[in-house]
């Protein structure tokens, strides 16, 4: 799993063997069973994690219904910055849609890592911006595209996820009714 | 203007006199007249800026109508990260709603600054996360609150901006019709 992480971060910046030893020291392996939470509502987020295998979902609750806000698969970083950075109780849940294996980095270890090698701060900016942009794009899509266009965008951006996420979550994520999604899917296949 | 900036960044991290001299060297004073653009559609963003005075608006165009995405007043940083980080043509405009005085930092100078003092990278993360969280909150508000609640949230979060932004922009930002906004405002005053 650490090799996966290394090959990803080497795309962002050049890190030496010493740097890699350093970050490896601060990471902890962990696993999350399907449907278990990485972060619960009301909990303060103390970790970010690199996903080795599996798939996670950020979601909010609206009238008791789970509304997905983001899906994060293997090879990406999982975090809820609002709670992690500010130390506030989470107004969002993060749960595993599949069994997951992760490398966790605690807030404390992140600070130690940044002190030891400030270069790693560039990773934090990089991944935050990436997540920000994807989030902004999704908001713009919800505001400006119709249901069919939103589905087309999802198919284009995340084709590898379409069969790993239950239909009702995809519909809620795209802000369309499950029956509309079925219709759109049928039309797009014909 | 530089003193404004210094007092803001000292809240994020401790910077020495030497650090302050360093960042001062890389900043350029500039001004933008009301209704002029900091960033145009199709342009590649080459700068971020600290706002000394004035107010800017990020907006998208939808069927020729300007849809505000964000408002940034004095004391805050102005950027469009998607274009700035990726070097892609902007799909968003940023224009001045009031005459503005700014301190600009170019992409090149930002890199030089980070090389000279990596500590400044923490600012980039900090401001990106702040902006991310505010954006995520606005998206969640649009998805989950009704018009009246959205207005109440805006009043609570940005009371100092309510009389500086034209009504039709506030309505479009909140995703409600201008006539609904008028009604909501009257109700909330009575």
Tab-separated table of C-alpha atoms in Angstrom:
chain	number	residue	atom	x	y	z
A	1	UNK	CA	0.000	0.000	0.000
A	2	UNK	CA	2.893	2.352	0.803
A	3	UNK	CA	4.240	1.879	-2.746
A	4	UNK	CA	0.908	2.999	-4.167
A	5	UNK	CA	1.128	6.115	-2.019
A	6	UNK	CA	4.729	6.812	-3.004
A	7	UNK	CA	4.032	6.567	-6.715
A	8	UNK	CA	1.123	9.014	-6.271
A	9	UNK	CA	3.000	11.636	-4.298
A	10	UNK	CA	6.021	11.482	-6.614
A	11	UNK	CA	3.689	12.860	-9.298
A	12	UNK	CA	3.123	15.961	-7.157
A	13	UNK	CA	6.711	16.743	-6.139
A	14	UNK	CA	10.125	15.040	-6.015
A	15	UNK	CA	10.628	13.332	-2.653
A	16	UNK	CA	13.932	11.713	-1.649
A	17	UNK	CA	14.366	8.270	-0.125
A	18	UNK	CA	14.818	10.024	3.203
A	19	UNK	CA	11.511	11.886	2.752
A	20	UNK	CA	9.767	8.608	1.984
A	21	UNK	CA	11.191	6.953	5.114
A	22	UNK	CA	9.961	9.923	7.084
A	23	UNK	CA	6.349	9.835	5.897
A	24	UNK	CA	6.273	6.022	6.169
A	25	UNK	CA	7.165	6.335	9.839
A	26	UNK	CA	4.108	8.500	10.516
A	27	UNK	CA	1.529	6.361	8.707
A	28	UNK	CA	-0.534	3.576	10.299
A	29	UNK	CA	-2.225	0.740	8.434
A	30	UNK	CA	-5.880	0.187	9.176
A	31	UNK	CA	-8.994	-1.337	7.649
A	32	UNK	CA	-12.676	-0.384	7.593
A	33	UNK	CA	-15.412	-2.941	6.942
A	34	UNK	CA	-18.134	-2.174	4.404
A	35	UNK	CA	-20.800	0.132	5.898
A	36	UNK	CA	-18.581	1.113	8.829
A	37	UNK	CA	-17.654	4.752	9.294
A	38	UNK	CA	-14.312	6.485	8.833
A	39	UNK	CA	-15.964	9.536	10.396
A	40	UNK	CA	-19.288	9.778	12.201
A	41	UNK	CA	-21.675	12.704	12.573
A	42	UNK	CA	-20.681	14.758	15.598
A	43	UNK	CA	-17.207	13.251	15.781
A	44	UNK	CA	-14.088	15.426	15.461
A	45	UNK	CA	-11.912	14.265	12.573
A	46	UNK	CA	-8.379	13.438	13.808
A	47	UNK	CA	-7.038	11.678	10.707
A	48	UNK	CA	-6.675	11.810	6.984
A	49	UNK	CA	-6.111	8.553	5.108
A	50	UNK	CA	-4.724	7.261	1.858
A	51	UNK	CA	-6.984	4.569	0.392
A	52	UNK	CA	-5.183	1.387	-0.695
A	53	UNK	CA	-8.314	-0.557	-1.620
A	54	UNK	CA	-12.031	0.147	-1.404
A	55	UNK	CA	-14.401	3.046	-1.784
A	56	UNK	CA	-15.687	5.673	0.653
A	57	UNK	CA	-18.626	8.061	0.544
A	58	UNK	CA	-18.968	11.508	2.164
A	59	UNK	CA	-22.623	12.184	2.851
A	60	UNK	CA	-24.992	14.521	4.603
A	61	UNK	CA	-28.362	13.682	6.144
A	62	UNK	CA	-31.410	15.543	4.914
A	63	UNK	CA	-34.729	14.565	6.524
A	64	UNK	CA	-33.142	11.236	7.450
A	65	UNK	CA	-32.046	10.531	3.861
A	66	UNK	CA	-28.366	10.038	3.022
A	67	UNK	CA	-27.261	12.552	0.388
A	68	UNK	CA	-23.826	11.665	-1.045
A	69	UNK	CA	-21.459	14.613	-1.449
A	70	UNK	CA	-18.398	12.770	-2.704
A	71	UNK	CA	-17.058	9.321	-3.565
A	72	UNK	CA	-13.385	8.477	-2.927
A	73	UNK	CA	-11.822	5.288	-4.345
A	74	UNK	CA	-8.415	3.579	-3.969
A	75	UNK	CA	-5.386	5.701	-4.805
A	76	UNK	CA	-6.946	8.881	-3.371
A	77	UNK	CA	-6.832	10.676	-0.022
A	78	UNK	CA	-9.799	10.670	2.311
A	79	UNK	CA	-10.462	13.602	4.651
A	80	UNK	CA	-13.114	15.942	5.938
A	81	UNK	CA	-11.145	19.146	6.166
A	82	UNK	CA	-13.784	21.263	7.807
A	83	UNK	CA	-13.695	19.072	10.910
A	84	UNK	CA	-10.009	18.084	10.634
A	85	UNK	CA	-8.615	21.631	10.280
A	86	UNK	CA	-10.980	23.414	12.628
A	87	UNK	CA	-11.408	20.653	15.195
A	88	UNK	CA	-15.187	21.006	15.015
A	89	UNK	CA	-17.726	18.145	15.282
A	90	UNK	CA	-18.473	16.772	11.843
A	91	UNK	CA	-21.756	17.676	10.129
A	92	UNK	CA	-20.950	15.007	7.572
A	93	UNK	CA	-20.491	11.240	7.659
A	94	UNK	CA	-17.843	9.243	5.800
A	95	UNK	CA	-18.526	5.546	5.389
A	96	UNK	CA	-17.125	2.586	3.486
A	97	UNK	CA	-19.172	1.417	0.497
A	98	UNK	CA	-16.731	-1.501	0.175
A	99	UNK	CA	-14.243	-3.113	2.558
A	100	UNK	CA	-11.304	-0.735	2.782
A	101	UNK	CA	-7.592	-0.845	3.543
A	102	UNK	CA	-6.083	2.512	4.402
A	103	UNK	CA	-2.948	4.286	5.606
A	104	UNK	CA	-3.900	6.779	8.311
A	105	UNK	CA	-2.066	9.972	9.181
A	106	UNK	CA	-3.092	11.666	12.427
A	107	UNK	CA	-3.263	15.454	12.831
A	108	UNK	CA	-0.397	15.272	15.335
A	109	UNK	CA	1.812	13.215	13.029
A	110	UNK	CA	1.011	15.525	10.145
A	111	UNK	CA	2.363	18.454	12.155
A	112	UNK	CA	5.506	16.482	13.054
A	113	UNK	CA	5.955	15.549	9.408
A	114	UNK	CA	5.629	19.180	8.281
A	115	UNK	CA	8.140	20.284	10.908
A	116	UNK	CA	10.614	17.625	9.836
A	117	UNK	CA	10.171	18.271	6.108
A	118	UNK	CA	8.113	21.368	5.143
A	119	UNK	CA	8.060	20.161	1.542
A	120	UNK	CA	5.212	17.821	2.486
A	121	UNK	CA	3.008	20.868	2.968
A	122	UNK	CA	2.842	21.102	-0.806
A	123	UNK	CA	0.941	17.799	-0.793
A	124	UNK	CA	-1.668	19.192	1.532
A	125	UNK	CA	-2.235	22.184	-0.752
A	126	UNK	CA	-2.239	20.020	-3.826
A	127	UNK	CA	-4.814	17.530	-2.595
A	128	UNK	CA	-6.984	20.197	-1.021
A	129	UNK	CA	-7.087	22.097	-4.289
A	130	UNK	CA	-7.850	18.967	-6.270
A	131	UNK	CA	-10.733	18.163	-3.972
A	132	UNK	CA	-11.893	21.784	-4.017
A	133	UNK	CA	-11.985	21.872	-7.800
A	134	UNK	CA	-13.861	18.624	-8.111
A	135	UNK	CA	-16.335	19.848	-5.515
A	136	UNK	CA	-16.801	23.189	-7.272
A	137	UNK	CA	-17.353	21.387	-10.561
A	138	UNK	CA	-20.021	19.175	-9.007
A	139	UNK	CA	-21.800	22.215	-7.525
A	140	UNK	CA	-21.717	23.989	-10.872
A	141	UNK	CA	-23.069	20.857	-12.554
A	142	UNK	CA	-25.935	20.640	-10.074
A	143	UNK	CA	-26.744	24.310	-10.626
A	144	UNK	CA	-26.473	24.417	-14.397
A	145	UNK	CA	-26.989	20.991	-15.980
A	146	UNK	CA	-30.173	18.969	-16.367
A	147	UNK	CA	-30.459	15.380	-15.131
A	148	UNK	CA	-29.339	13.802	-18.371
A	149	UNK	CA	-26.284	16.054	-18.631
A	150	UNK	CA	-25.341	15.400	-14.996
A	151	UNK	CA	-25.415	11.660	-15.599
A	152	UNK	CA	-23.348	12.065	-18.774
A	153	UNK	CA	-20.770	14.049	-16.798
A	154	UNK	CA	-20.641	11.404	-14.066
A	155	UNK	CA	-20.162	8.662	-16.689
A	156	UNK	CA	-17.326	10.642	-18.242
A	157	UNK	CA	-15.561	11.603	-14.995
A	158	UNK	CA	-16.042	8.439	-12.939
A	159	UNK	CA	-16.788	5.551	-15.328
A	160	UNK	CA	-14.907	3.137	-13.025
A	161	UNK	CA	-17.300	3.886	-10.150
A	162	UNK	CA	-20.658	3.570	-11.868
A	163	UNK	CA	-21.073	-0.140	-11.088
A	164	UNK	CA	-19.605	0.070	-7.598
A	165	UNK	CA	-22.131	2.545	-6.186
A	166	UNK	CA	-25.789	1.671	-5.484
A	167	UNK	CA	-28.176	3.371	-7.927
A	168	UNK	CA	-30.053	5.318	-5.244
A	169	UNK	CA	-26.803	6.927	-4.095
A	170	UNK	CA	-25.882	7.940	-7.635
A	171	UNK	CA	-29.366	9.410	-8.107
A	172	UNK	CA	-29.159	11.372	-4.827
A	173	UNK	CA	-25.627	12.549	-5.656
A	174	UNK	CA	-26.840	13.825	-9.020
A	175	UNK	CA	-29.950	15.381	-7.482
A	176	UNK	CA	-32.353	13.366	-9.613
A	177	UNK	CA	-35.113	10.868	-8.771
A	178	UNK	CA	-34.146	7.157	-8.903
A	179	UNK	CA	-36.818	6.519	-11.567
A	180	UNK	CA	-35.434	9.366	-13.695
A	181	UNK	CA	-31.958	7.860	-13.396
A	182	UNK	CA	-33.273	4.469	-14.617
A	183	UNK	CA	-34.852	6.167	-17.627
A	184	UNK	CA	-31.710	8.187	-18.400
A	185	UNK	CA	-29.534	5.067	-18.130
A	186	UNK	CA	-31.794	3.143	-20.509
A	187	UNK	CA	-31.785	5.995	-23.013
A	188	UNK	CA	-28.010	6.369	-22.848
A	189	UNK	CA	-27.514	2.643	-23.523
A	190	UNK	CA	-29.792	2.514	-26.563
B	1	UNK	CA	-1.985	47.588	2.663
B	2	UNK	CA	1.017	45.384	3.520
B	3	UNK	CA	0.302	45.879	7.230
B	4	UNK	CA	-3.225	44.583	6.741
B	5	UNK	CA	-1.782	41.514	5.067
B	6	UNK	CA	0.819	40.976	7.784
B	7	UNK	CA	-1.713	41.133	10.600
B	8	UNK	CA	-3.845	38.566	8.745
B	9	UNK	CA	-1.081	36.058	8.073
B	10	UNK	CA	0.279	36.337	11.614
B	11	UNK	CA	-3.041	34.805	12.705
B	12	UNK	CA	-2.259	31.700	10.637
B	13	UNK	CA	1.357	31.105	11.630
B	14	UNK	CA	4.259	32.966	13.260
B	15	UNK	CA	6.354	34.752	10.641
B	16	UNK	CA	9.615	36.542	11.473
B	17	UNK	CA	10.624	40.033	10.334
B	18	UNK	CA	12.795	38.339	7.739
B	19	UNK	CA	9.844	36.311	6.441
B	20	UNK	CA	7.775	39.486	6.149
B	21	UNK	CA	10.547	41.252	4.200
B	22	UNK	CA	10.662	38.265	1.915
B	23	UNK	CA	6.955	38.148	1.055
B	24	UNK	CA	6.855	41.967	0.728
B	25	UNK	CA	9.529	41.746	-1.952
B	26	UNK	CA	7.376	39.434	-4.073
B	27	UNK	CA	4.121	41.431	-3.891
B	28	UNK	CA	3.063	44.127	-6.369
B	29	UNK	CA	0.522	46.859	-5.686
B	30	UNK	CA	-2.240	47.237	-8.227
B	31	UNK	CA	-5.763	48.594	-8.553
B	32	UNK	CA	-8.887	47.463	-10.397
B	33	UNK	CA	-11.684	49.889	-11.290
B	34	UNK	CA	-15.282	48.959	-10.516
B	35	UNK	CA	-16.676	46.541	-13.142
B	36	UNK	CA	-13.214	45.710	-14.503
B	37	UNK	CA	-12.010	42.123	-14.349
B	38	UNK	CA	-9.316	40.558	-12.208
B	39	UNK	CA	-9.771	37.443	-14.363
B	40	UNK	CA	-11.661	37.071	-17.626
B	41	UNK	CA	-13.369	34.037	-19.137
B	42	UNK	CA	-10.858	32.069	-21.198
B	43	UNK	CA	-7.877	33.755	-19.546
B	44	UNK	CA	-5.270	31.723	-17.633
B	45	UNK	CA	-4.952	32.952	-14.054
B	46	UNK	CA	-1.346	33.963	-13.296
B	47	UNK	CA	-1.881	35.734	-9.964
B	48	UNK	CA	-3.499	35.563	-6.597
B	49	UNK	CA	-4.133	38.829	-4.751
B	50	UNK	CA	-4.696	40.143	-1.259
B	51	UNK	CA	-7.517	42.702	-1.223
B	52	UNK	CA	-6.683	45.950	0.597
B	53	UNK	CA	-9.934	47.725	-0.263
B	54	UNK	CA	-12.957	46.864	-2.371
B	55	UNK	CA	-15.055	43.850	-3.220
B	56	UNK	CA	-14.773	41.193	-5.945
B	57	UNK	CA	-17.222	38.659	-7.340
B	58	UNK	CA	-16.507	35.221	-8.850
B	59	UNK	CA	-19.244	34.379	-11.318
B	60	UNK	CA	-20.237	31.957	-14.023
B	61	UNK	CA	-22.363	32.664	-17.084
B	62	UNK	CA	-25.519	30.645	-17.589
B	63	UNK	CA	-27.567	31.481	-20.699
B	64	UNK	CA	-25.879	34.887	-20.706
B	65	UNK	CA	-26.850	35.613	-17.098
B	66	UNK	CA	-24.155	36.268	-14.480
B	67	UNK	CA	-24.466	33.770	-11.614
B	68	UNK	CA	-22.301	34.802	-8.624
B	69	UNK	CA	-20.355	31.957	-7.030
B	70	UNK	CA	-18.470	33.930	-4.389
B	71	UNK	CA	-17.941	37.423	-2.993
B	72	UNK	CA	-14.517	38.444	-1.642
B	73	UNK	CA	-14.068	41.686	0.335
B	74	UNK	CA	-11.052	43.553	1.747
B	75	UNK	CA	-8.778	41.580	4.057
B	76	UNK	CA	-9.224	38.348	2.074
B	77	UNK	CA	-7.309	36.601	-0.708
B	78	UNK	CA	-8.639	36.500	-4.251
B	79	UNK	CA	-7.856	33.568	-6.551
B	80	UNK	CA	-9.341	31.130	-8.986
B	81	UNK	CA	-7.402	28.016	-8.108
B	82	UNK	CA	-8.700	25.797	-10.863
B	83	UNK	CA	-7.107	28.042	-13.499
B	84	UNK	CA	-4.156	29.194	-11.361
B	85	UNK	CA	-2.980	25.715	-10.293
B	86	UNK	CA	-3.710	23.848	-13.500
B	87	UNK	CA	-2.860	26.612	-15.966
B	88	UNK	CA	-6.169	26.090	-17.755
B	89	UNK	CA	-8.331	28.827	-19.333
B	90	UNK	CA	-10.812	30.118	-16.802
B	91	UNK	CA	-14.454	29.040	-17.024
B	92	UNK	CA	-15.239	31.705	-14.441
B	93	UNK	CA	-14.966	35.498	-14.348
B	94	UNK	CA	-13.758	37.587	-11.409
B	95	UNK	CA	-14.731	41.240	-11.473
B	96	UNK	CA	-14.667	44.235	-9.148
B	97	UNK	CA	-18.021	45.260	-7.670
B	98	UNK	CA	-16.240	48.289	-6.162
B	99	UNK	CA	-12.966	50.055	-6.939
B	100	UNK	CA	-10.233	47.820	-5.573
B	101	UNK	CA	-6.670	48.125	-4.307
B	102	UNK	CA	-4.770	44.854	-4.214
B	103	UNK	CA	-1.387	43.238	-3.588
B	104	UNK	CA	-0.681	40.755	-6.363
B	105	UNK	CA	1.494	37.657	-6.107
B	106	UNK	CA	2.372	35.955	-9.391
B	107	UNK	CA	2.626	32.169	-9.781
B	108	UNK	CA	6.358	32.525	-10.440
B	109	UNK	CA	6.951	34.656	-7.359
B	110	UNK	CA	4.893	32.265	-5.265
B	111	UNK	CA	7.232	29.433	-6.241
B	112	UNK	CA	10.279	31.583	-5.402
B	113	UNK	CA	8.723	32.481	-2.078
B	114	UNK	CA	8.031	28.825	-1.230
B	115	UNK	CA	11.599	27.870	-2.154
B	116	UNK	CA	13.035	30.648	0.006
B	117	UNK	CA	10.744	29.924	2.959
B	118	UNK	CA	8.645	26.714	2.776
B	119	UNK	CA	6.672	27.878	5.794
B	120	UNK	CA	4.617	30.081	3.499
B	121	UNK	CA	3.121	26.940	1.977
B	122	UNK	CA	1.033	26.638	5.126
B	123	UNK	CA	-0.735	29.849	4.080
B	124	UNK	CA	-1.692	28.363	0.762
B	125	UNK	CA	-3.224	25.314	2.464
B	126	UNK	CA	-4.915	27.450	5.055
B	127	UNK	CA	-6.594	29.825	2.625
B	128	UNK	CA	-7.510	27.065	0.206
B	129	UNK	CA	-9.192	25.124	2.970
B	130	UNK	CA	-11.018	28.200	4.224
B	131	UNK	CA	-12.328	28.886	0.764
B	132	UNK	CA	-13.171	25.220	0.245
B	133	UNK	CA	-15.200	25.071	3.441
B	134	UNK	CA	-17.122	28.233	2.680
B	135	UNK	CA	-17.840	26.916	-0.805
B	136	UNK	CA	-18.983	23.533	0.507
B	137	UNK	CA	-21.239	25.267	3.012
B	138	UNK	CA	-22.818	27.366	0.269
B	139	UNK	CA	-23.438	24.268	-1.873
B	140	UNK	CA	-25.011	22.444	1.056
B	141	UNK	CA	-27.186	25.499	1.749
B	142	UNK	CA	-28.352	25.598	-1.863
B	143	UNK	CA	-29.154	21.888	-1.754
B	144	UNK	CA	-30.863	21.754	1.618
B	145	UNK	CA	-32.296	25.135	2.652
B	146	UNK	CA	-35.308	26.987	1.304
B	147	UNK	CA	-35.070	30.577	0.050
B	148	UNK	CA	-35.879	32.171	3.370
B	149	UNK	CA	-33.311	30.063	5.210
B	150	UNK	CA	-30.648	30.818	2.583
B	151	UNK	CA	-31.205	34.532	3.015
B	152	UNK	CA	-31.059	34.198	6.792
B	153	UNK	CA	-27.742	32.356	6.466
B	154	UNK	CA	-26.346	35.042	4.162
B	155	UNK	CA	-27.429	37.762	6.617
B	156	UNK	CA	-25.720	35.895	9.433
B	157	UNK	CA	-22.483	35.063	7.582
B	158	UNK	CA	-21.978	38.228	5.526
B	159	UNK	CA	-23.989	41.049	7.149
B	160	UNK	CA	-21.313	43.587	6.123
B	161	UNK	CA	-21.821	42.742	2.431
B	162	UNK	CA	-25.594	42.891	2.164
B	163	UNK	CA	-25.721	46.580	1.226
B	164	UNK	CA	-22.640	46.495	-1.004
B	165	UNK	CA	-23.942	43.912	-3.481
B	166	UNK	CA	-26.755	44.624	-5.977
B	167	UNK	CA	-29.981	42.782	-5.097
B	168	UNK	CA	-30.108	40.772	-8.337
B	169	UNK	CA	-26.651	39.339	-7.620
B	170	UNK	CA	-27.654	38.329	-4.096
B	171	UNK	CA	-30.800	36.680	-5.473
B	172	UNK	CA	-28.826	34.783	-8.159
B	173	UNK	CA	-26.179	33.754	-5.591
B	174	UNK	CA	-28.897	32.383	-3.324
B	175	UNK	CA	-30.679	30.684	-6.227
B	176	UNK	CA	-33.938	32.565	-5.677
B	177	UNK	CA	-35.975	34.943	-7.868
B	178	UNK	CA	-35.400	38.693	-7.297
B	179	UNK	CA	-39.091	39.181	-6.420
B	180	UNK	CA	-38.870	36.356	-3.849
B	181	UNK	CA	-35.818	38.044	-2.332
B	182	UNK	CA	-37.733	41.342	-2.010
B	183	UNK	CA	-40.573	39.549	-0.244
B	184	UNK	CA	-38.199	37.668	2.072
B	185	UNK	CA	-36.357	40.893	2.940
B	186	UNK	CA	-39.606	42.681	3.774
B	187	UNK	CA	-40.755	39.801	5.952
B	188	UNK	CA	-37.439	39.604	7.787
B	189	UNK	CA	-37.554	43.352	8.577
B	190	UNK	CA	-41.079	43.336	9.954
